[in-house]
Amino acid sequence: MQPGKDDVLPPVNASGTPAPATPFVPSVPRGAPGALPTFAGLRTANGARRGTDDAAVSTGGTAGELAGASSVEAATATSERGDALPASKQPHPAAQRDPSRFAPRVRQRRFIAQVFAAVCLVATLIGVVVLAALLVDLFRDGAARLSFDMVTGFPSRFPDRAGIGPALAGSAWVLFLTAMLAFPLGVGTAIWLEEYAPKNRWKRLIEMNIANLAGVPSIVYGILGLTLFVRVMALGRSLMAAALTLALLILPVIIIASQEALKAVPRSIRLGAYALGATRWETIRHQILPMALPGVLTGTILALSRAIGEAAPVILVGALGFVAFIPSNPTDQYTVLPFQIFNWVSRPQTAFHEVAAAASLVLLVLLLSMSAVAIWLRNKYTRRT
Amino acid sequence: MSDAIRNPAGPVELEARQLSVLYGETRALKYVSLSIPDRKVVAFIGPSGCGKSTLLRCFNRMNDLIPGVTIEGEALFQGRNLYGAGVDAVDVRRRIGMVFQKPNPFPKSIYDNVLFGPKINGYTGDFNELVERSLRQAALWDEVKDRLDSSALALSGGQQQRLCIARALAVEPEVLLMDEPASALDPIATQKIEDLIYELKQDYTVVIVTHNMQQAARVSDHTAFLYMGEVIEYGPTNELFTNPREERTEAYITGRFG
Amino acid sequence: MTVPDTVAHTETRSWGELGLARRHANERRIRILLVAASAVSILTTIGIVAVLAFESFGFFADVSPWDFLTGTRWTPLFESKSFGVLPLLMGSLLVAGGAALVALPIGLASAIYLSEYAQDRVRRVLKPVLEVLAGIPTVVYGYFALLYVTPLLRTVWPNADIFNAASACIVMGIMIVPMVSSLSEDAMSAVPRVLREGAYALGATKFEVATRTVVPAALSGIIASFLLAISRAIGETMIVTIAAGATPQMTLNPLRSVQTMTAYIAQTSMGELPHGTVEYQTIFAVGLTLFMVTLGVNIISNIVLRRFREVYE
């Protein structure tokens, strides 16, 4: 019995590497990482993605009714559009059968199925439409204000002369400092967890903790940064305080993505290296880490792009609304692009809104380029075995 | 029963004394005692799950890498207990090499694959000479000498396995442990590996695990038959196969179970 | 120590045997560094809890926790101070609830489409689009909410406040759709192919297979994704700060201006508040409330995922 044309089974995707078991990981990119969160643990607990496992599970009520009646199944086959096949001409040996007890209403059900498909498609396209509306709106409001002067200039009381130079510089500084902090810490933690830590309760506790940290609102990190870095460590409203805060914010993301990348390295490589007399670190450094590096980098880049777009924690640790200089060292005061945008949007003058739109376009271009690099990396290295 | 285990004469390279391996509570290897002679080929045969790979891995301390494993008894290398105090597993693994069932070359060039072991173990001699020597010993040199920089993954299965052998030989071990080295290979590649083993035994002690009895008969000087974690019989290969002393040995080699 | 040379028959001239000690020392040093790195994650949690608890402790010395948790007026900065957090909590829940109303159906329907209907080519275009949507900074979403959605809303409901919860709900909903969609799709992909095949083989339409077989099987994952999305909505700051307003009030009317916990924290911290005053400490008390609420939702989501996960074999 063949399913009908639009009842085609969903295609089996060979995309993505089968991920080994991991703890439940909410709201975090995983490993052939994307910007979207995934349930890494699900994929393995129940076999590979759309795997061909034999599962003897009943499919519920509708199945029960139809279960015993093979000739009735023929009668209700949805193998063609519209009409059910004509009922069997010969009486079935098991004479209890009475096809008239079934009212398959195939036509109606097919109609519902088609409506449903349309609804789902529309829902999916809503996202596309909104994205388009957003971009068009930004463009309409802000494109006129985009200029070299605007991109390199300083903010001003006059929207016509307002520029995002210091904000861009601040964002660049923050990107650099945050990367310097978060990358070694994140990858180091991932290596420890994957390669060294004994697989006991403590390890699971640490991983659960990291997963929880990934779900903590970004403004709470801002509160932490305000107290710990700005006040207690007396870093004041400096770039360093912002970088430290953002590094803590994206640390869980980097750790989880790196762990996934390390897990994907086959065990046979490790065994081969140990059998040649390598110590654990030598194996990691020369074999495992190089193989995991593309995944690690992709995850890190995506995490950093998130850090660049964050305004909430930065508000808390004291970015300035009006910065008339380019910061030149980590102890300087600063502003960042999202905060500058926020500052301008909050003003009543429409002209400032337009500048904000222009600045948003710049920010989006920046983030898109970072994502593009990350996606290119991911695609380039997931294809080779 | 005591003459079921006939240790060969001559200098002893490896020895197991009442060696047991426990995975948690389960005793996978039970009080094994046998000795492996210098520069001969010894085969471990037996049905799946009999413990032959476990026994093999005792000799280069690869069982250490499995969590929850306990080793009892002794495994001796040239008279010294590998599991004794003060013995460095890293050094053991350089001197007792291993080739795995499924070829596992590193995703690097052929050249880098062969040199990985020597480099981390601090080899101070000539790298190129070492690479050529190792590849020649593995009967791979002629096939790859013009493309040492190409990726090891581009080689065929049989070539990859010989590369893994070359890689193991590059650290100049004294013993070569081979865990079903040809089971993933086609017959022609298998033949090449078997010929190789015959050559290698002039310089190295070889212990090979195989579930292909005919291979054991072709290749080895002595054979041990294991079943359910115990060594049932151990002796010269032709004696074990033509005139087994144990009933279970005979049942296995005549195919009544396995 | 290594196996003694006296029994070895290989010359060890070429091997740096003494290097072993150095290599092991290296190994030890690396381990210490890695442990230190791992400790940072634990310290972060301890830090967050400590900071919130410490300052809140000072706060609750002046304001009774009961008044805080049950009071319905939040006016910490006015002459007559009132520290009831419920308006803020309600604001957060109203916005999150509204966002969920938008995001959950769209996200789930979109997940069903991507998982059951879409062909590879289509998926390869749509999934990146969703990823882009997820990557847009919330500041930009806030802009969109205030300057595009709100005017649109006010043409339909002219009596809506300029700052209102509804715009935030709509935009935040769209922002969360990719998250719901991706997580739900993961949950549905984990349902084995043979389950679907069984249903088809019994004469079910695609609608029936999707809604009666796949979704129920993936339900725990789908619900978990809903909860996570709600948690994210509660914790979101910029959209509400820009578009939802700064008026804490107990209202369920989305057309009114409200203030969420996150907006309060952001807006207040931009003012000049002397360190150590009760007003300053409100940031931490509200922060603690926010932390506990999102933590609670995340934990429930975890439990749902683990406890009710369908086992297929």
Coordinates of C-alpha atoms in Angstrom, one line a residue, chain A:
Chain A
M1 CA 0.0 0.0 0.0
Q2 CA 1.5 3.2 -1.1
P3 CA 0.9 6.5 0.7
G4 CA -0.5 9.2 -1.6
K5 CA 1.5 12.0 -3.1
D6 CA 1.2 14.5 -0.4
D7 CA 1.4 11.8 2.2
V8 CA 5.0 11.3 1.3
L9 CA 7.0 10.3 4.3
P10 CA 9.2 13.1 5.6
P11 CA 12.6 12.9 3.9
V12 CA 15.3 11.2 6.0
N13 CA 18.0 13.7 6.5
A14 CA 21.6 12.8 6.6
S15 CA 22.5 16.2 7.9
G16 CA 24.3 16.6 11.2
T17 CA 26.6 14.2 13.0
P18 CA 25.0 11.8 15.4
A19 CA 25.7 13.3 18.7
P20 CA 26.6 11.1 21.7
A21 CA 24.6 11.4 24.8
T22 CA 24.8 14.7 26.6
P23 CA 22.8 16.2 29.5
F24 CA 19.7 18.2 28.6
V25 CA 20.9 21.5 27.4
P26 CA 18.4 24.3 27.1
S27 CA 18.7 27.5 25.1
V28 CA 22.2 27.0 23.9
P29 CA 23.7 26.3 20.6
R30 CA 25.1 22.9 20.2
G31 CA 27.4 21.3 18.2
A32 CA 27.6 21.4 14.8
P33 CA 26.4 24.6 16.3
G34 CA 23.8 26.9 15.1
A35 CA 22.3 30.0 16.6
L36 CA 19.3 28.1 17.7
P37 CA 19.1 25.9 20.8
T38 CA 18.6 22.2 20.5
F39 CA 17.8 19.3 22.8
A40 CA 21.1 17.4 22.4
G41 CA 20.2 14.7 24.8
L42 CA 17.0 13.7 23.0
R43 CA 18.7 12.8 19.8
T44 CA 20.7 10.1 21.3
A45 CA 18.4 8.7 23.9
N46 CA 16.0 7.8 21.2
G47 CA 18.4 6.8 18.5
A48 CA 19.7 8.7 15.6
R49 CA 17.6 11.3 13.9
R50 CA 14.8 9.5 12.2
G51 CA 16.6 6.3 12.6
T52 CA 15.4 3.1 11.2
D53 CA 15.0 1.4 14.6
D54 CA 12.3 -1.1 15.1
A55 CA 9.9 0.2 17.7
A56 CA 6.9 -1.8 18.6
V57 CA 4.8 0.9 20.0
S58 CA 1.1 1.1 19.4
T59 CA 0.0 4.3 17.6
G60 CA -3.0 4.8 19.7
G61 CA -6.7 4.8 19.3
T62 CA -7.2 5.0 15.5
A63 CA -4.9 2.1 15.0
G64 CA -6.8 -0.1 17.4
E65 CA -10.0 0.2 15.4
L66 CA -8.5 -0.6 12.1
A67 CA -6.0 -3.2 13.4
G68 CA -7.7 -6.4 12.6
A69 CA -9.4 -5.6 9.3
S70 CA -7.1 -6.1 6.4
S71 CA -9.8 -5.9 3.8
V72 CA -11.2 -2.8 5.4
E73 CA -7.7 -1.3 5.3
A74 CA -7.8 -1.8 1.6
A75 CA -11.1 0.0 1.5
T76 CA -9.8 2.9 3.4
A77 CA -6.5 3.2 1.7
T78 CA -5.6 6.8 1.1
S79 CA -3.5 5.8 -1.9
E80 CA -5.5 7.9 -4.3
R81 CA -7.0 11.3 -4.1
G82 CA -10.6 11.4 -3.0
D83 CA -12.3 8.1 -3.2
A84 CA -11.8 5.0 -1.2
L85 CA -11.1 1.8 -3.2
P86 CA -14.2 -0.3 -3.9
A87 CA -14.9 -2.8 -1.3
S88 CA -13.7 -6.4 -1.7
K89 CA -16.0 -8.4 -4.0
Q90 CA -15.4 -11.7 -2.3
P91 CA -16.6 -12.3 1.2
H92 CA -13.6 -12.7 3.6
P93 CA -13.2 -16.0 5.3
A94 CA -13.4 -14.4 8.6
A95 CA -17.1 -13.7 8.1
Q96 CA -17.5 -11.4 11.1
R97 CA -16.2 -8.5 9.0
D98 CA -18.6 -5.8 8.2
P99 CA -17.1 -2.9 6.4
S100 CA -20.2 -0.8 6.9
R101 CA -19.2 -0.3 10.5
F102 CA -16.4 2.0 9.4
A103 CA -16.9 5.5 8.1
P104 CA -13.6 6.5 6.9
R105 CA -14.7 9.8 5.4
V106 CA -11.5 9.9 3.4
R107 CA -12.4 13.0 1.4
Q108 CA -13.1 15.1 4.5
R109 CA -10.0 14.0 6.2
R110 CA -7.9 14.8 3.3
F111 CA -9.3 18.2 3.1
I112 CA -8.5 18.8 6.8
A113 CA -5.0 17.6 6.1
Q114 CA -4.6 20.1 3.3
V115 CA -5.9 22.9 5.4
F116 CA -3.6 22.0 8.2
A117 CA -0.6 21.9 5.8
A118 CA -1.5 25.4 4.6
V119 CA -1.8 26.6 8.2
C120 CA 1.6 25.3 9.1
L121 CA 3.2 26.7 6.1
V122 CA 1.7 30.1 6.8
A123 CA 2.9 29.9 10.4
T124 CA 6.4 29.2 9.2
L125 CA 6.3 32.0 6.7
I126 CA 5.2 34.5 9.4
G127 CA 8.7 34.5 10.7
V128 CA 10.0 35.2 7.2
V129 CA 7.5 38.0 6.7
V130 CA 8.2 39.7 10.0
L131 CA 11.9 39.5 9.3
A132 CA 11.3 41.1 6.0
A133 CA 9.1 43.8 7.5
L134 CA 11.7 44.5 10.1
L135 CA 14.5 44.9 7.6
V136 CA 12.4 47.0 5.3
D137 CA 11.3 49.3 8.1
L138 CA 14.9 49.7 9.3
F139 CA 16.0 50.5 5.9
R140 CA 13.3 52.9 5.2
D141 CA 13.9 54.8 8.4
G142 CA 17.6 54.7 8.6
A143 CA 19.2 54.2 5.2
A144 CA 19.2 57.8 4.4
R145 CA 21.3 58.5 7.5
L146 CA 24.0 56.0 6.6
S147 CA 27.2 57.7 5.6
F148 CA 30.9 57.5 6.2
D149 CA 30.6 60.4 8.6
M150 CA 27.9 58.7 10.5
V151 CA 29.8 55.5 10.9
T152 CA 32.9 57.1 12.1
G153 CA 31.7 60.3 13.7
F154 CA 31.0 61.0 17.3
P155 CA 27.6 61.3 19.0
S156 CA 26.1 64.7 19.2
R157 CA 23.1 66.6 20.5
F158 CA 22.2 67.1 16.9
P159 CA 20.9 64.0 15.2
D160 CA 22.2 65.2 11.9
R161 CA 25.7 65.1 13.2
A162 CA 25.4 62.0 15.4
G163 CA 27.8 59.2 14.7
I164 CA 28.6 55.8 16.0
G165 CA 32.4 55.9 15.9
P166 CA 33.0 55.5 19.6
A167 CA 30.2 52.9 19.9
L168 CA 31.9 50.8 17.2
A169 CA 35.2 51.2 18.8
G170 CA 33.7 50.2 22.1
S171 CA 32.1 47.2 20.6
A172 CA 35.3 46.2 18.9
W173 CA 37.2 46.4 22.2
V174 CA 34.5 44.5 24.0
L175 CA 34.6 41.8 21.4
F176 CA 38.3 41.4 21.6
L177 CA 38.5 41.4 25.4
T178 CA 35.5 39.1 25.9
A179 CA 37.0 36.7 23.4
M180 CA 40.4 36.7 25.2
L181 CA 38.6 35.9 28.4
A182 CA 35.8 33.5 27.4
F183 CA 37.6 31.4 24.9
P184 CA 40.4 29.9 27.0
L185 CA 38.1 29.5 30.0
G186 CA 35.3 27.9 28.0
V187 CA 37.4 25.6 26.0
G188 CA 39.5 24.7 29.1
T189 CA 36.4 23.8 31.0
A190 CA 35.1 21.7 28.1
I191 CA 38.3 19.8 27.8
W192 CA 38.3 19.1 31.5
L193 CA 34.8 17.9 31.5
E194 CA 35.1 15.7 28.4
E195 CA 38.6 14.3 28.7
Y196 CA 39.6 14.4 32.4
A197 CA 36.8 14.5 34.8
P198 CA 35.7 11.2 36.2
K199 CA 32.1 10.5 35.1
N200 CA 30.5 10.7 38.5
R201 CA 27.9 12.8 40.3
W202 CA 30.1 15.8 40.5
K203 CA 30.6 16.0 36.8
R204 CA 26.8 15.8 36.3
L205 CA 26.3 18.5 38.9
I206 CA 28.8 20.8 37.1
E207 CA 27.2 20.2 33.8
M208 CA 23.7 20.8 35.2
N209 CA 25.0 24.0 36.7
I210 CA 26.4 25.2 33.4
A211 CA 23.1 24.4 31.7
N212 CA 21.3 26.4 34.3
L213 CA 23.6 29.3 33.9
A214 CA 22.8 29.3 30.2
G215 CA 19.2 30.0 31.1
V216 CA 19.8 32.9 33.6
P217 CA 18.6 36.2 32.2
S218 CA 21.3 38.4 30.9
I219 CA 20.4 41.3 33.1
V220 CA 21.2 39.2 36.2
Y221 CA 24.7 38.8 34.8
G222 CA 24.7 42.6 34.7
I223 CA 23.8 42.7 38.3
L224 CA 26.6 40.3 39.1
G225 CA 29.0 42.4 37.1
L226 CA 27.9 45.6 38.7
T227 CA 28.7 44.4 42.2
L228 CA 31.6 42.1 41.5
F229 CA 33.6 43.9 38.8
V230 CA 32.5 47.5 39.0
R231 CA 32.4 47.8 42.8
V232 CA 34.2 45.1 44.6
M233 CA 37.1 44.8 42.1
A234 CA 36.9 48.6 41.7
L235 CA 37.1 48.4 37.9
G236 CA 34.6 51.1 37.6
R237 CA 32.6 51.8 34.5
S238 CA 35.4 50.4 32.3
L239 CA 35.6 48.2 29.2
M240 CA 37.2 45.6 31.4
A241 CA 34.2 45.3 33.6
A242 CA 31.9 45.0 30.6
A243 CA 34.2 42.3 29.0
L244 CA 34.3 40.3 32.2
T245 CA 30.5 40.4 32.6
L246 CA 29.9 39.4 29.0
A247 CA 32.5 36.7 29.2
L248 CA 30.6 35.1 32.1
L249 CA 27.4 35.5 30.2
I250 CA 28.6 33.6 27.1
L251 CA 30.8 31.1 29.0
P252 CA 28.1 28.4 29.3
V253 CA 27.4 28.7 25.6
I254 CA 31.0 28.2 24.6
I255 CA 31.5 25.3 27.1
I256 CA 28.5 23.4 25.8
A257 CA 29.4 23.9 22.1
S258 CA 33.0 22.9 22.7
Q259 CA 31.9 19.8 24.7
E260 CA 29.8 18.7 21.7
A261 CA 32.7 19.2 19.3
L262 CA 35.0 17.2 21.5
K263 CA 32.5 14.4 21.9
A264 CA 32.3 14.1 18.1
V265 CA 35.9 13.0 17.9
P266 CA 35.9 9.2 17.5
R267 CA 37.2 7.2 20.4
S268 CA 39.4 5.1 18.1
I269 CA 41.6 8.2 17.5
R270 CA 42.1 8.5 21.2
L271 CA 42.9 4.8 21.6
G272 CA 45.4 4.9 18.7
A273 CA 47.2 7.8 20.3
Y274 CA 47.4 6.3 23.8
A275 CA 48.6 3.0 22.3
L276 CA 51.6 4.9 20.9
G277 CA 52.5 6.1 24.3
A278 CA 51.0 9.5 24.4
T279 CA 49.9 11.2 27.6
R280 CA 46.4 12.5 27.8
W281 CA 47.3 16.1 27.2
E282 CA 49.5 15.1 24.2
T283 CA 46.6 13.2 22.7
I284 CA 44.3 16.2 23.2
R285 CA 46.7 18.8 22.0
H286 CA 47.9 17.0 18.9
Q287 CA 44.9 14.9 17.8
I288 CA 41.6 15.7 19.6
L289 CA 41.7 19.4 19.8
P290 CA 42.6 20.0 16.1
M291 CA 39.8 17.7 15.1
A292 CA 37.3 19.5 17.3
L293 CA 38.5 23.0 16.5
P294 CA 36.0 23.9 13.8
G295 CA 33.1 23.1 16.0
V296 CA 34.7 24.9 18.9
L297 CA 35.3 28.0 16.8
T298 CA 31.9 28.0 15.3
G299 CA 30.3 27.9 18.7
T300 CA 32.6 30.6 20.0
I301 CA 31.9 33.0 17.1
L302 CA 28.2 32.5 17.6
A303 CA 28.5 33.2 21.3
L304 CA 30.6 36.3 20.7
S305 CA 28.0 37.6 18.2
R306 CA 25.5 37.3 20.9
A307 CA 27.7 39.2 23.4
I308 CA 28.1 42.0 20.9
G309 CA 24.3 42.4 20.5
E310 CA 23.6 42.5 24.3
A311 CA 22.6 45.8 25.8
A312 CA 21.0 44.8 29.2
P313 CA 24.2 43.7 31.1
V314 CA 26.0 46.6 29.6
I315 CA 23.5 49.0 31.0
L316 CA 24.0 47.7 34.5
V317 CA 27.8 47.8 34.4
G318 CA 27.8 51.4 33.3
A319 CA 28.2 52.0 29.6
L320 CA 27.8 55.7 29.0
G321 CA 25.2 57.3 26.9
F322 CA 27.4 59.9 25.5
V323 CA 31.0 59.1 24.7
A324 CA 33.0 61.7 22.9
F325 CA 36.2 59.8 22.6
I326 CA 37.6 56.6 21.3
P327 CA 38.6 54.3 24.1
S328 CA 42.2 53.4 24.0
N329 CA 42.7 50.9 26.8
P330 CA 40.7 48.5 28.9
T331 CA 40.3 50.8 31.8
D332 CA 38.6 53.5 29.7
Q333 CA 34.9 54.3 29.9
Y334 CA 33.0 53.4 26.8
T335 CA 29.8 52.7 25.0
V336 CA 28.7 49.9 22.7
L337 CA 26.6 49.9 19.7
P338 CA 23.4 48.3 21.1
F339 CA 23.5 50.7 24.0
Q340 CA 23.9 53.7 21.7
I341 CA 21.0 52.5 19.7
F342 CA 18.9 52.1 22.9
N343 CA 19.9 55.6 23.9
W344 CA 18.8 57.1 20.7
V345 CA 15.5 55.1 20.5
S346 CA 14.6 56.4 24.0
R347 CA 14.7 60.0 22.8
P348 CA 11.5 61.7 21.7
Q349 CA 12.9 63.2 18.5
T350 CA 12.1 61.3 15.3
A351 CA 15.5 62.3 13.9
F352 CA 17.2 60.3 16.6
H353 CA 15.1 57.4 15.8
E354 CA 16.3 57.5 12.2
V355 CA 19.9 57.5 13.4
A356 CA 19.1 54.6 15.6
A357 CA 17.7 52.7 12.6
A358 CA 20.8 53.4 10.7
A359 CA 23.0 52.3 13.6
S360 CA 20.8 49.1 13.8
L361 CA 21.6 48.4 10.2
V362 CA 25.3 48.6 10.9
L363 CA 24.9 46.3 13.9
L364 CA 23.0 43.8 11.9
V365 CA 25.6 43.8 9.1
L366 CA 28.2 43.2 11.8
L367 CA 26.3 40.3 13.3
L368 CA 25.4 38.8 10.0
S369 CA 29.0 38.7 8.9
M370 CA 30.0 37.0 12.1
S371 CA 27.3 34.4 11.7
A372 CA 28.2 34.0 8.1
V373 CA 31.8 33.2 9.1
A374 CA 30.5 30.7 11.7
I375 CA 28.2 29.0 9.2
W376 CA 30.9 28.8 6.6
L377 CA 33.2 27.2 9.1
R378 CA 30.5 24.7 10.1
N379 CA 29.7 23.8 6.6
K380 CA 33.3 23.5 5.5
Y381 CA 34.2 21.1 8.2
T382 CA 31.1 19.0 8.7
R383 CA 31.4 17.7 5.2
R384 CA 34.7 16.0 5.6
T385 CA 34.8 12.7 7.5

